[in-house]
mmCIF file with all atom_site columns, C-alpha atoms in Angstrom:
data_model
loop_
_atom_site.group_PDB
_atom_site.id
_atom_site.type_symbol
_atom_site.label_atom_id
_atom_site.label_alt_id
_atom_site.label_comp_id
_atom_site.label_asym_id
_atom_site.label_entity_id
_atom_site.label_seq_id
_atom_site.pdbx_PDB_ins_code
_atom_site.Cartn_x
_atom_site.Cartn_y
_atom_site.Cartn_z
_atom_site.occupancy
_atom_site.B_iso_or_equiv
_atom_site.pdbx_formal_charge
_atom_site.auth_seq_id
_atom_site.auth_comp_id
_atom_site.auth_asym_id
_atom_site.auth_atom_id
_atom_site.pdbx_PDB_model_num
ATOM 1   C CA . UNK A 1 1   ? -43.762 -0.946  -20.800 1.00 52.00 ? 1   UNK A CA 1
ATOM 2   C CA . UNK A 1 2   ? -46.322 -1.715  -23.294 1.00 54.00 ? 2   UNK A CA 1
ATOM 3   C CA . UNK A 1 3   ? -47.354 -5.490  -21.388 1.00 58.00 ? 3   UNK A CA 1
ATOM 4   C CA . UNK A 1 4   ? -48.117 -3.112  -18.769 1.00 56.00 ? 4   UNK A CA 1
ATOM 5   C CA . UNK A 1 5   ? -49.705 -0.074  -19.629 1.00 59.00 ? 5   UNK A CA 1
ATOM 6   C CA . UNK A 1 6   ? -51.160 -0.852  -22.698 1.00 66.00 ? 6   UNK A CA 1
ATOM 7   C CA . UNK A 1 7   ? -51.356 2.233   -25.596 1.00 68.00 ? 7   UNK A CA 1
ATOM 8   C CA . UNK A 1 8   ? -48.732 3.686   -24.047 1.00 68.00 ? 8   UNK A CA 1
ATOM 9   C CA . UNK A 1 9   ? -46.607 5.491   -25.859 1.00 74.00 ? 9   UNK A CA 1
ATOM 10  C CA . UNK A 1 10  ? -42.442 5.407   -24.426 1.00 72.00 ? 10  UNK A CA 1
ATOM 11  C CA . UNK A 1 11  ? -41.149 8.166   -26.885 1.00 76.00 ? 11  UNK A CA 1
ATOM 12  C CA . UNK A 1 12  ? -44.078 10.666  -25.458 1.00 81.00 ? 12  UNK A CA 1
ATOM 13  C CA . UNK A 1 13  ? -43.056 9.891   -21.424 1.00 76.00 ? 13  UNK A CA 1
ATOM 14  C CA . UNK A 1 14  ? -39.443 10.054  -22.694 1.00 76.00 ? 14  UNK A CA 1
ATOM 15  C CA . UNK A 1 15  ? -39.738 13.328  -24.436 1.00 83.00 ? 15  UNK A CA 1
ATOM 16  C CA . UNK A 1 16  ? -41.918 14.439  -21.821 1.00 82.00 ? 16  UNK A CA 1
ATOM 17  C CA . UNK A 1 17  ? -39.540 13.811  -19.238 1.00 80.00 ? 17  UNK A CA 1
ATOM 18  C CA . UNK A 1 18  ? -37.052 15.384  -21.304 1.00 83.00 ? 18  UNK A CA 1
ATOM 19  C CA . UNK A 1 19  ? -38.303 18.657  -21.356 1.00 87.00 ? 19  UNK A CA 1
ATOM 20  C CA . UNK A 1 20  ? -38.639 19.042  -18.017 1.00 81.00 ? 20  UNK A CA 1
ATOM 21  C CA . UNK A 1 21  ? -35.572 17.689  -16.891 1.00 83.00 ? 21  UNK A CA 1
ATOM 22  C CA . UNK A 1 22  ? -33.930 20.377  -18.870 1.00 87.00 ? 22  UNK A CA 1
ATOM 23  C CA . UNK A 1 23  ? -34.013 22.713  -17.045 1.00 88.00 ? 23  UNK A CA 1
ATOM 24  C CA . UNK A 1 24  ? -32.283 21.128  -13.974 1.00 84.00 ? 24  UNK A CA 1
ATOM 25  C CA . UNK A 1 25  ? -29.607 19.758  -15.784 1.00 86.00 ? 25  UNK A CA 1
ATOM 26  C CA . UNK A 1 26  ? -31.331 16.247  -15.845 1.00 83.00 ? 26  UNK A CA 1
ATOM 27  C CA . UNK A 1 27  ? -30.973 14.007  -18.941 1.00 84.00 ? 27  UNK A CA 1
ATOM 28  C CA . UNK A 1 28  ? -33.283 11.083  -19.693 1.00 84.00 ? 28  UNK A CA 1
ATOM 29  C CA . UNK A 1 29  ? -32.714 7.785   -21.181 1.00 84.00 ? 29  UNK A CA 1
ATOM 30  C CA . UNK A 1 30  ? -35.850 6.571   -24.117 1.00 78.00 ? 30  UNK A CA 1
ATOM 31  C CA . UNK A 1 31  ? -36.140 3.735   -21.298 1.00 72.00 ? 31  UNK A CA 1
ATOM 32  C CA . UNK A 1 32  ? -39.284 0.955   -22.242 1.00 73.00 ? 32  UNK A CA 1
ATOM 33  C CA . UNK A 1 33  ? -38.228 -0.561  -19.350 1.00 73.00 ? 33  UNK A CA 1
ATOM 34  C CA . UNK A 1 34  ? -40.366 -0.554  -16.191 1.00 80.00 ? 34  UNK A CA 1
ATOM 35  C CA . UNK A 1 35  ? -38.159 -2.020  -13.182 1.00 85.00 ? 35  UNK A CA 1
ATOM 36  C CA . UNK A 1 36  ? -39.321 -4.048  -10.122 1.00 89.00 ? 36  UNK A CA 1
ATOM 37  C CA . UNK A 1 37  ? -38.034 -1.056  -7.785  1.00 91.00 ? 37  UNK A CA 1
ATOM 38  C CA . UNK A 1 38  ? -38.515 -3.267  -4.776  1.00 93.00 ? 38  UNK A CA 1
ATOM 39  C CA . UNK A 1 39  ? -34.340 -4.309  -4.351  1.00 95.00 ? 39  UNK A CA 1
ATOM 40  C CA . UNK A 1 40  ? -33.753 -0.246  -4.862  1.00 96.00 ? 40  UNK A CA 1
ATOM 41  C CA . UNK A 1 41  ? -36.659 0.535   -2.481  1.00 96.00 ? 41  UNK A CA 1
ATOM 42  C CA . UNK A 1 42  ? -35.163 -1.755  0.057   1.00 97.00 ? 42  UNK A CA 1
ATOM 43  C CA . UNK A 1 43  ? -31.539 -0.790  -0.429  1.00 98.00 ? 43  UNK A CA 1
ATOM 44  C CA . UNK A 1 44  ? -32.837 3.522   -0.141  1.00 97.00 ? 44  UNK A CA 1
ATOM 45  C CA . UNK A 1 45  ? -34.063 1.949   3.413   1.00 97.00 ? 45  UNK A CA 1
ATOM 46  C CA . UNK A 1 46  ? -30.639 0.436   4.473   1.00 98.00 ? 46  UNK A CA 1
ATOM 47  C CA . UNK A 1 47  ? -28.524 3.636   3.136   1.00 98.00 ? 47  UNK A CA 1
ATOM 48  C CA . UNK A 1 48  ? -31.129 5.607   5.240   1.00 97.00 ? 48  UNK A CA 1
ATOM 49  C CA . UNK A 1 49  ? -30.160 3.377   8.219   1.00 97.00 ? 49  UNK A CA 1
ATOM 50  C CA . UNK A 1 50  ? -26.464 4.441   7.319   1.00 98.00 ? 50  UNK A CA 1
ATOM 51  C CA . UNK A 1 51  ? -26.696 8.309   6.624   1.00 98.00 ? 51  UNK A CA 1
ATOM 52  C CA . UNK A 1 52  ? -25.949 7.858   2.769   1.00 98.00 ? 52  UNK A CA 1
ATOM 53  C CA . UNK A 1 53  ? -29.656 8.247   1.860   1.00 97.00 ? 53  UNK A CA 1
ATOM 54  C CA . UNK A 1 54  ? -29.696 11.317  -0.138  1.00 97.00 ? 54  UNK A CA 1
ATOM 55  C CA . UNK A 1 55  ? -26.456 10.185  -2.005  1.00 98.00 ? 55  UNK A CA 1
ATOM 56  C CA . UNK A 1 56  ? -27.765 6.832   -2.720  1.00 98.00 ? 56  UNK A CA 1
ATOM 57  C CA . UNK A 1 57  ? -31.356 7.778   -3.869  1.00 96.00 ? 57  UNK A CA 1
ATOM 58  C CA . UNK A 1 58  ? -29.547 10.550  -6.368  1.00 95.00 ? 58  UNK A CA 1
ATOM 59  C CA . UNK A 1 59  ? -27.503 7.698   -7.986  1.00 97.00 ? 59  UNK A CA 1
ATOM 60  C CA . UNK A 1 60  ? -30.029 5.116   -8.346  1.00 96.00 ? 60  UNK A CA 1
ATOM 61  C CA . UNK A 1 61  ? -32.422 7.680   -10.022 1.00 91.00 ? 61  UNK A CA 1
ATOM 62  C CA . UNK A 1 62  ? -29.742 8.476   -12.319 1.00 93.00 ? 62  UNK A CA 1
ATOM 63  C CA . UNK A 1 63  ? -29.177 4.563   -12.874 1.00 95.00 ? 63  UNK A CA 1
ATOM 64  C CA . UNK A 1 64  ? -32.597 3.946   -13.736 1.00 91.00 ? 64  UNK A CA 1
ATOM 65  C CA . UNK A 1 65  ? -33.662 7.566   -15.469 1.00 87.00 ? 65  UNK A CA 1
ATOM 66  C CA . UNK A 1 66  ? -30.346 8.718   -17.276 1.00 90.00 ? 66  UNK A CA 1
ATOM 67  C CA . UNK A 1 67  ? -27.956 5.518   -17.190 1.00 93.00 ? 67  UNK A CA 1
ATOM 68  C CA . UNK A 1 68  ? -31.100 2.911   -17.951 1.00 90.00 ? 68  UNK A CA 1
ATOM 69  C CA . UNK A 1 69  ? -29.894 0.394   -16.135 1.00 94.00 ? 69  UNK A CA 1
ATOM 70  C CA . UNK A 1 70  ? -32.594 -1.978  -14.591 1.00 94.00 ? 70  UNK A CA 1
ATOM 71  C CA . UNK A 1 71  ? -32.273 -1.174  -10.769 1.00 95.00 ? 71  UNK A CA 1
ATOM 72  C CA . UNK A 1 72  ? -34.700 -4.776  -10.301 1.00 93.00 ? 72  UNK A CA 1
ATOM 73  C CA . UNK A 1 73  ? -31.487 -6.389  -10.303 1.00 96.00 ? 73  UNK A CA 1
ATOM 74  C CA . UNK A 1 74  ? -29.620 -6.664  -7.256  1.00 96.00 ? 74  UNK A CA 1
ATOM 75  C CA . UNK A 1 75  ? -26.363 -6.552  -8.391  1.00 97.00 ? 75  UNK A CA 1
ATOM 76  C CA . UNK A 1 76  ? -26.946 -2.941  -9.926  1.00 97.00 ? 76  UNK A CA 1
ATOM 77  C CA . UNK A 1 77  ? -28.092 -1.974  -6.795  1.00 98.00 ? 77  UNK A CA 1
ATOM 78  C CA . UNK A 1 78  ? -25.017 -3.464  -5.248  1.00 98.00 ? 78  UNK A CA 1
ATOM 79  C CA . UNK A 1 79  ? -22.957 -1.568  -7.403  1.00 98.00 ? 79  UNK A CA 1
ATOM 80  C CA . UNK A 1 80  ? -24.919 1.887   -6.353  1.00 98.00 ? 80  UNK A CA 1
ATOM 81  C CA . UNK A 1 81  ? -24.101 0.833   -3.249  1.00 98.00 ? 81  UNK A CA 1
ATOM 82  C CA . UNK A 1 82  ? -21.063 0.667   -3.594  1.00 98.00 ? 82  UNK A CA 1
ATOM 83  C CA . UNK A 1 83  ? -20.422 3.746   -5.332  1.00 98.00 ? 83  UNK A CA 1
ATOM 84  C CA . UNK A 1 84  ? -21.498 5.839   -2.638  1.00 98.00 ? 84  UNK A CA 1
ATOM 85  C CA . UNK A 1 85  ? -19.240 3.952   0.233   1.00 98.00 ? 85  UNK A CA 1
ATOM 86  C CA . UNK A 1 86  ? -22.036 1.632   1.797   1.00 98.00 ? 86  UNK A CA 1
ATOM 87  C CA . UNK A 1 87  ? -21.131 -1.496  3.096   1.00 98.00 ? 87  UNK A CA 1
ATOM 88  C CA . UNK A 1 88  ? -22.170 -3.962  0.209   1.00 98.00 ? 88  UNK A CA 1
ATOM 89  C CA . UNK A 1 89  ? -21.922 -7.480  2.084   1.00 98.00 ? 89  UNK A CA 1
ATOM 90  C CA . UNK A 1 90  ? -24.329 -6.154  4.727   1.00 98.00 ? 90  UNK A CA 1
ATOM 91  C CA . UNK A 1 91  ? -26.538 -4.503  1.915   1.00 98.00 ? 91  UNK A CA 1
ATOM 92  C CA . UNK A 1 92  ? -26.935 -8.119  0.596   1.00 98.00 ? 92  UNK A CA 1
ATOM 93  C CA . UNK A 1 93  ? -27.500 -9.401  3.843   1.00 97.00 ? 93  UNK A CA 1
ATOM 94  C CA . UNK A 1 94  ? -30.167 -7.299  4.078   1.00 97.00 ? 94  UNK A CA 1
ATOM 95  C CA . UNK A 1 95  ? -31.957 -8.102  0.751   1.00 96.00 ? 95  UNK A CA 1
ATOM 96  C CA . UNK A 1 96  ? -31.318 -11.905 1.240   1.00 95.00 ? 96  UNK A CA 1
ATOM 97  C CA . UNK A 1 97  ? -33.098 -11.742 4.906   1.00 97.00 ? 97  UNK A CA 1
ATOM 98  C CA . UNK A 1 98  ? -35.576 -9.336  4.052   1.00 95.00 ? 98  UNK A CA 1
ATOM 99  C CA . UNK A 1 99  ? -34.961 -6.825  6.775   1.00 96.00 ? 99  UNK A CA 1
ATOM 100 C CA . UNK A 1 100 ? -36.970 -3.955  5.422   1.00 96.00 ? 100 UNK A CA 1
ATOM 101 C CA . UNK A 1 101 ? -39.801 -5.714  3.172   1.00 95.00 ? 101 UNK A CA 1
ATOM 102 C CA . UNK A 1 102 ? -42.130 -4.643  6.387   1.00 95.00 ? 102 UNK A CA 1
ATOM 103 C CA . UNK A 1 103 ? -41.290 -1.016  6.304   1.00 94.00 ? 103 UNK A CA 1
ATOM 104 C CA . UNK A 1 104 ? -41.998 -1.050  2.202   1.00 94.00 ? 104 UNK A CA 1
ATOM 105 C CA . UNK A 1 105 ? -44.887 -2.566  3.163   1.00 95.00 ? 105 UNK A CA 1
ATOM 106 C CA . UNK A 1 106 ? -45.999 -0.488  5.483   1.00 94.00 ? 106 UNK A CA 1
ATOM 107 C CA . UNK A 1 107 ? -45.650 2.335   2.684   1.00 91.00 ? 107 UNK A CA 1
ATOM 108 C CA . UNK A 1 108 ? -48.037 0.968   0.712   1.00 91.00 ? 108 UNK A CA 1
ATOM 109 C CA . UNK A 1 109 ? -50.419 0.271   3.522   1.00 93.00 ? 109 UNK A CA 1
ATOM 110 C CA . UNK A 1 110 ? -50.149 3.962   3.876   1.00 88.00 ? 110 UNK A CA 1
ATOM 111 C CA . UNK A 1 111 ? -50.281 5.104   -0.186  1.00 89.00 ? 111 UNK A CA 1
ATOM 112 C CA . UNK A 1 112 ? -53.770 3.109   -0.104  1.00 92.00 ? 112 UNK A CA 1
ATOM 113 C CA . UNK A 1 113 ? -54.650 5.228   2.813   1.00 88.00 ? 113 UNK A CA 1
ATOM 114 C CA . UNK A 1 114 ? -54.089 8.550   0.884   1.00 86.00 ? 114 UNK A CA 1
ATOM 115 C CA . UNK A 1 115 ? -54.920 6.750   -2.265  1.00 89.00 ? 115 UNK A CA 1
ATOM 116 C CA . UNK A 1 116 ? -51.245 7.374   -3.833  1.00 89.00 ? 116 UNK A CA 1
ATOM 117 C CA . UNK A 1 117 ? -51.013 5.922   -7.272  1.00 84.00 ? 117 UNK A CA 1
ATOM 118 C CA . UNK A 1 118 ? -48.474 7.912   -9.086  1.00 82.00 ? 118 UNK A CA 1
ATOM 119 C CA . UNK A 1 119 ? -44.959 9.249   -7.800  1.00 78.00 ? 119 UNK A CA 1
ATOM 120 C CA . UNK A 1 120 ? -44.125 12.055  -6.729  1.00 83.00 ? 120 UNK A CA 1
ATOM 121 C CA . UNK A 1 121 ? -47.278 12.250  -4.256  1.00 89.00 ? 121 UNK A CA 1
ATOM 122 C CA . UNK A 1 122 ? -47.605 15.116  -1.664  1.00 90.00 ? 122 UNK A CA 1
ATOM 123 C CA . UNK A 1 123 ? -49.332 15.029  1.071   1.00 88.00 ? 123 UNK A CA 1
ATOM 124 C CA . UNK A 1 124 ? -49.747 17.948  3.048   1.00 88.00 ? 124 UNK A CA 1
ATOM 125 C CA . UNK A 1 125 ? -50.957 18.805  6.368   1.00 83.00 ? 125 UNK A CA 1
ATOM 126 C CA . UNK A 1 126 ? -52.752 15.229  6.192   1.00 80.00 ? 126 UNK A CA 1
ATOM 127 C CA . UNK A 1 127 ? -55.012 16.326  3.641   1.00 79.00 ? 127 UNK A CA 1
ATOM 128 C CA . UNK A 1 128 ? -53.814 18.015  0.677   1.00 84.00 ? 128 UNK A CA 1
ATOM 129 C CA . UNK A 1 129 ? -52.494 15.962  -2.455  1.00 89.00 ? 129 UNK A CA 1
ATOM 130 C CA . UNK A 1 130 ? -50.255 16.915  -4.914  1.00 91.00 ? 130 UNK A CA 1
ATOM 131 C CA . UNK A 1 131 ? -49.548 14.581  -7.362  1.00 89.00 ? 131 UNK A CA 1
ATOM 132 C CA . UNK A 1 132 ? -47.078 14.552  -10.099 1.00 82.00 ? 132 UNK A CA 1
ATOM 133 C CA . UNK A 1 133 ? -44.504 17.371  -11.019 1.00 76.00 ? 133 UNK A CA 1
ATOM 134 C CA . UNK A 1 134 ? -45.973 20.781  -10.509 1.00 85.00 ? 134 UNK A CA 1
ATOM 135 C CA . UNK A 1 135 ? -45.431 24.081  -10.550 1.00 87.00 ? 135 UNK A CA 1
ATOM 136 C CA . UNK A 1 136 ? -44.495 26.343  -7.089  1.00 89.00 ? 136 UNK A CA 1
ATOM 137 C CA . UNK A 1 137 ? -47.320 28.193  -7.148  1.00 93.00 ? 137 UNK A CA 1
ATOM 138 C CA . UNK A 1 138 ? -49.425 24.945  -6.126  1.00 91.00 ? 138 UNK A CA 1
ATOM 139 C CA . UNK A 1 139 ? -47.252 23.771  -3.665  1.00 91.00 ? 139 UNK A CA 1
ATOM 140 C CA . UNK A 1 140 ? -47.164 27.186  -2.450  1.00 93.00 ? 140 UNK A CA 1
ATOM 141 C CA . UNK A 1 141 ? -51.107 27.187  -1.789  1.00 92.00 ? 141 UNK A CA 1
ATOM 142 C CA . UNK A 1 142 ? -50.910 24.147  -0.191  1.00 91.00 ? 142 UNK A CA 1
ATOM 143 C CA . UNK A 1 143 ? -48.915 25.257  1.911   1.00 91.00 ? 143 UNK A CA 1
ATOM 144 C CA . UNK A 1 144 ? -50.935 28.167  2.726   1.00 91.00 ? 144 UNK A CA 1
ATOM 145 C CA . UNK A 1 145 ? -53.922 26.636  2.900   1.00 88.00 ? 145 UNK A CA 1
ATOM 146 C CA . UNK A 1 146 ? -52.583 24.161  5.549   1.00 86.00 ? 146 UNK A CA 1
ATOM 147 C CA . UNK A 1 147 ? -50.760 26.490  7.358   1.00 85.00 ? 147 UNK A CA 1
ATOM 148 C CA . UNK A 1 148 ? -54.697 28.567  7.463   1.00 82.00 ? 148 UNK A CA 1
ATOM 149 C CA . UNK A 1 149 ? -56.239 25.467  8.965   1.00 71.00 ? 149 UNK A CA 1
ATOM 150 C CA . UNK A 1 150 ? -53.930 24.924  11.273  1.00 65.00 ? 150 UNK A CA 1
ATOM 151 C CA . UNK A 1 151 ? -53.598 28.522  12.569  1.00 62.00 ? 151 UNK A CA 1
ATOM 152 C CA . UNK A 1 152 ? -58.152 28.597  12.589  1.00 58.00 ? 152 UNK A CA 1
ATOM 153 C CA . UNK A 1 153 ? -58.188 25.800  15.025  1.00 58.00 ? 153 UNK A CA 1
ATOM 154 C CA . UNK A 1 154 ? -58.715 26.438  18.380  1.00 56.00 ? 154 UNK A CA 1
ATOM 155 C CA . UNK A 1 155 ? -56.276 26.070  21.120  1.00 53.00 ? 155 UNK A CA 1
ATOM 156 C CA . UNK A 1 156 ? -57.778 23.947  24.094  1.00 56.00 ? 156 UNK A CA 1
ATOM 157 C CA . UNK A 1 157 ? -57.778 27.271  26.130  1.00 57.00 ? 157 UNK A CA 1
ATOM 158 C CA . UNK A 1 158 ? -59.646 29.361  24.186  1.00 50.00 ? 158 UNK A CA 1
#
């Protein structure tokens, strides 16, 4: 971690990530390691394709976050996989061919757009940006806000 973000300090973001995991049950590992997410990324993509999604992204968070295991590697990924009932020998298909390196990139064509540099990112009603781990309230007045907007524009009959 310290190659890439120079100054950084691991035991702060580790602590830090600590505290507010707490709450929600969610344990962190000291991890220094910063993983090429793109095999995960592409895998989330696949398990989407198969309705495991939401039980695959849990279990590779926990990999990387809790477990520390370096989800760059595909055979960790496999093994997520795996775990939640995907078909691995397609899964590596996948990966080997590339199928879904143009949707990631289209993701990052549009996190330039909205000038997304950190994750979590919110965007809301296409304009409002909520970065990082906040607090209701803000989401809440986002949400308010946008909905405003939206409810002040006029209809093409009026």
């Amino acid at each position: 971690m310290s190659v890439l973000f120079p100054g950084a300090d691991a035991s702060k973001r580790s602590s830090y990530f600590e505290r507010l995991g707490r709450p929600y049950g969610l344990t962190f590992c000291p991890n220094e390691r910063i993983s090429n997410s793109g095999p995960a990324l592409e895998a989330e993509e696949f398990a989407r394709d198969h309705d495991k999604f939401e039980e695959f992204h849990e279990l590779i968070f926990k990999t990387y976050f809790t477990d520390c295991k370096d989800i760059g590697k595909v055979e960790i990924v496999v093994e997520v996989a795996d775990s939640v009932g995907l078909n691995t020998g397609k899964l590596k298909e996948a990966l080997t061919r590339g199928i879904y390196k143009e949707k990631l990139k289209e993701s990052r064509r549009l996190a330039q757009k909205y000038e997304i540099t950190a994750a979590p990112t919110f965007i809301i009603g296409g304009k409002h940006k909520i970065v990082g781990l906040q607090k209701r309230e803000v989401f809440e007045e986002a949400l308010k806000t946008a909905s405003n907007n939206f409810l002040d524009k006029p209809t093409p009959n009026s």
